[in-house]
Tab-separated table of C-alpha atoms in Angstrom:
chain	number	residue	atom	x	y	z
A	1	MET	CA	0.000	0.000	0.000
A	2	GLU	CA	1.134	3.548	-0.675
A	3	ALA	CA	0.623	4.484	2.999
A	4	ASP	CA	3.267	1.892	3.934
A	5	GLY	CA	5.921	3.520	1.744
A	6	LEU	CA	8.958	5.470	2.874
A	7	VAL	CA	7.561	8.981	2.411
A	8	PRO	CA	4.246	8.447	4.270
A	9	GLN	CA	5.974	6.537	7.072
A	10	LEU	CA	8.702	9.157	7.363
A	11	GLN	CA	5.996	11.825	7.613
A	12	VAL	CA	4.304	9.879	10.431
A	13	TRP	CA	7.652	9.553	12.239
A	14	LEU	CA	8.405	13.267	11.848
A	15	ASN	CA	4.914	14.197	13.064
A	16	ARG	CA	5.411	12.008	16.151
A	17	HIS	CA	8.632	13.900	16.812
A	18	GLU	CA	6.893	17.256	16.299
A	19	ALA	CA	9.253	18.265	13.497
A	20	GLY	CA	6.742	20.639	11.912
A	21	VAL	CA	7.752	19.714	8.365
A	22	THR	CA	6.004	18.208	5.369
A	23	VAL	CA	7.777	15.561	3.318
A	24	VAL	CA	7.313	15.966	-0.442
A	25	ASN	CA	7.997	12.871	-2.522
A	26	GLY	CA	10.185	13.883	-5.459
A	27	GLY	CA	11.038	10.298	-6.329
A	28	VAL	CA	9.843	8.249	-9.266
A	29	SER	CA	9.636	4.478	-8.951
A	30	GLY	CA	12.394	2.779	-10.917
A	31	ASP	CA	14.236	6.050	-11.424
A	32	THR	CA	17.981	6.399	-11.895
A	33	THR	CA	20.242	9.256	-10.920
A	34	ALA	CA	19.929	10.542	-14.502
A	35	GLY	CA	16.175	10.977	-14.019
A	36	GLY	CA	16.737	12.799	-10.752
A	37	ALA	CA	19.305	15.084	-12.367
A	38	ALA	CA	16.892	15.850	-15.217
A	39	ARG	CA	14.110	16.796	-12.764
A	40	ILE	CA	16.002	18.619	-10.036
A	41	ASP	CA	15.777	22.193	-11.300
A	42	TRP	CA	11.997	22.261	-11.603
A	43	SER	CA	11.597	20.173	-8.437
A	44	LEU	CA	13.082	22.928	-6.292
A	45	SER	CA	9.874	24.909	-5.940
A	46	PRO	CA	9.613	27.700	-3.335
A	47	ASP	CA	7.931	25.376	-0.812
A	48	ILE	CA	10.998	23.110	-0.619
A	49	GLY	CA	13.221	23.838	2.378
A	50	ALA	CA	15.695	20.926	2.219
A	51	VAL	CA	16.370	17.846	0.096
A	52	MET	CA	17.064	14.248	1.028
A	53	ILE	CA	18.716	12.394	-1.862
A	54	ALA	CA	18.270	8.621	-1.859
A	55	LEU	CA	19.069	7.767	-5.463
A	56	GLY	CA	21.412	5.315	-7.113
A	57	GLY	CA	19.960	1.929	-6.281
A	58	ASN	CA	18.461	1.538	-9.742
A	59	ASP	CA	21.707	2.669	-11.378
A	60	MET	CA	23.460	-0.111	-9.489
A	61	LEU	CA	20.794	-2.712	-10.305
A	62	ARG	CA	21.231	-1.872	-13.998
A	63	GLY	CA	25.012	-2.134	-13.705
A	64	LEU	CA	25.541	1.472	-14.757
A	65	ALA	CA	28.984	2.916	-14.219
A	66	PRO	CA	29.488	4.413	-10.751
A	67	SER	CA	31.133	7.420	-12.434
A	68	GLU	CA	27.833	8.091	-14.233
A	69	ALA	CA	25.881	7.950	-10.959
A	70	LYS	CA	28.443	10.235	-9.317
A	71	SER	CA	28.186	12.758	-12.142
A	72	ASN	CA	24.386	12.798	-11.900
A	73	LEU	CA	24.381	13.025	-8.105
A	74	THR	CA	26.901	15.860	-8.325
A	75	LYS	CA	24.484	17.778	-10.566
A	76	ILE	CA	21.668	17.193	-8.061
A	77	VAL	CA	23.672	18.224	-4.993
A	78	ALA	CA	25.068	21.292	-6.768
A	79	ALA	CA	21.583	22.383	-7.866
A	80	VAL	CA	20.142	21.967	-4.377
A	81	GLN	CA	22.999	23.820	-2.728
A	82	GLY	CA	22.850	26.437	-5.473
A	83	ALA	CA	19.277	27.077	-4.367
A	84	GLY	CA	20.580	27.614	-0.830
A	85	LEU	CA	19.051	24.422	0.564
A	86	PRO	CA	20.622	21.864	2.887
A	87	VAL	CA	21.145	18.303	1.630
A	88	LEU	CA	21.022	14.879	3.245
A	89	LEU	CA	22.757	12.353	0.990
A	90	ILE	CA	21.852	8.707	1.579
A	91	GLY	CA	24.357	6.089	0.436
A	92	MET	CA	23.472	2.823	-1.262
A	93	GLN	CA	25.137	-0.554	-0.941
A	94	ALA	CA	26.099	-2.632	-3.961
A	95	PRO	CA	26.008	-6.420	-3.802
A	96	GLY	CA	29.218	-8.351	-4.264
A	97	ASN	CA	28.152	-9.933	-7.559
A	98	TYR	CA	29.318	-6.853	-9.514
A	99	GLY	CA	32.845	-7.399	-8.246
A	100	ALA	CA	34.864	-5.830	-5.467
A	101	GLU	CA	36.059	-2.909	-7.608
A	102	TYR	CA	32.522	-1.918	-8.695
A	103	LYS	CA	31.229	-2.312	-5.144
A	104	ALA	CA	33.967	-0.132	-3.664
A	105	GLU	CA	33.626	2.561	-6.342
A	106	PHE	CA	29.823	2.641	-6.154
A	107	GLU	CA	29.621	2.749	-2.364
A	108	GLY	CA	32.512	5.208	-2.085
A	109	LEU	CA	31.000	7.824	-4.364
A	110	TYR	CA	28.456	8.845	-1.717
A	111	ALA	CA	31.037	9.532	0.984
A	112	GLU	CA	33.175	11.436	-1.529
A	113	LEU	CA	30.260	13.635	-2.593
A	114	ALA	CA	29.191	14.272	0.992
A	115	GLU	CA	32.707	15.341	1.888
A	116	ASP	CA	33.252	17.403	-1.274
A	117	TYR	CA	29.964	19.297	-0.818
A	118	GLY	CA	29.727	19.298	2.983
A	119	THR	CA	26.323	17.617	3.049
A	120	LEU	CA	24.732	15.628	5.810
A	121	TYR	CA	25.422	11.989	5.059
A	122	GLU	CA	23.936	8.638	5.970
A	123	PRO	CA	26.086	5.802	4.579
A	124	GLN	CA	23.503	3.056	4.067
A	125	PHE	CA	19.883	3.312	3.031
A	126	LEU	CA	19.247	-0.332	3.893
A	127	GLY	CA	21.678	-0.438	6.820
A	128	ALA	CA	18.884	-0.771	9.375
A	129	LEU	CA	17.878	-4.107	7.842
A	130	GLY	CA	21.090	-5.959	8.691
A	131	GLN	CA	24.715	-6.053	7.731
A	132	VAL	CA	24.532	-9.201	5.614
A	133	PRO	CA	21.946	-10.064	2.938
A	134	ALA	CA	20.601	-13.073	4.846
A	135	GLU	CA	19.701	-10.805	7.796
A	136	ALA	CA	17.955	-8.314	5.539
A	137	LEU	CA	15.753	-10.801	3.652
A	138	VAL	CA	13.172	-10.957	6.426
A	139	TRP	CA	12.618	-7.207	5.937
A	140	MET	CA	12.334	-7.379	2.142
A	141	GLN	CA	9.487	-7.962	-0.289
A	142	SER	CA	9.525	-11.181	-2.279
A	143	ASP	CA	11.584	-9.447	-5.005
A	144	GLY	CA	14.516	-9.272	-2.563
A	145	VAL	CA	15.131	-5.653	-3.606
A	146	HIS	CA	12.473	-3.499	-1.952
A	147	PRO	CA	11.793	-3.354	1.784
A	148	ASN	CA	8.465	-4.640	3.062
A	149	GLU	CA	6.266	-2.624	5.432
A	150	GLU	CA	8.263	-3.656	8.499
A	151	GLY	CA	11.512	-2.974	6.652
A	152	VAL	CA	10.342	0.526	5.755
A	153	LEU	CA	9.546	1.173	9.416
A	154	ARG	CA	13.060	0.077	10.409
A	155	ILE	CA	14.595	2.322	7.737
A	156	VAL	CA	12.482	5.270	8.887
A	157	GLU	CA	13.556	4.728	12.508
A	158	ALA	CA	17.194	4.728	11.397
A	159	LEU	CA	16.921	7.712	9.021
A	160	GLY	CA	14.534	9.772	11.142
A	161	PRO	CA	17.160	11.425	13.347
A	162	ARG	CA	19.189	12.461	10.278
A	163	VAL	CA	16.049	13.904	8.673
A	164	LEU	CA	15.346	15.835	11.885
A	165	GLU	CA	18.873	17.223	11.633
A	166	LEU	CA	18.147	18.224	8.026
A	167	ALA	CA	14.893	19.896	9.098
A	168	GLU	CA	16.744	21.837	11.797
A	169	MET	CA	19.269	23.034	9.219
A	170	ALA	CA	16.429	24.172	6.960
A	171	ALA	CA	14.716	25.995	9.821
A	172	SER	CA	17.923	27.827	10.722
A	173	LYS	CA	18.130	29.170	7.131
A	174	GLU	CA	14.661	30.724	7.277
């Protein structure tokens, strides 16, 4: 159900913590970093106060070059910061089946961007689900790629404090 997704559940979590913010879903299911880069300029409407970037998983699933994802994410972060908005960059993990070099390059690009641009950074989107794939499977849908309702709740609990930090940064800029 849509209400069980990340954005609605994050909104519930933020409301419980009296954050006083509204989460706007700028994501598109199945999207890559290229899609996000193409949309970012018109997505930064006046009602947006901060941006959480959780893109790259579909790039990785398609085996796209990490350098391509990094270039696209760089465009997104630069556009958001160019609009004077704080950024929370969420890293993605690559499975080992792409090889150690791909995995290291893909996972490392997030930390590099966060450091280069001074963004808030959370290293692992799925980190709350377990450190090894076998641990995470219980929190995943049958496709083994997307978190189930309980998995989303665990992710929200893990990301929530970072999103609160992002909201506080946005409020201090007002």
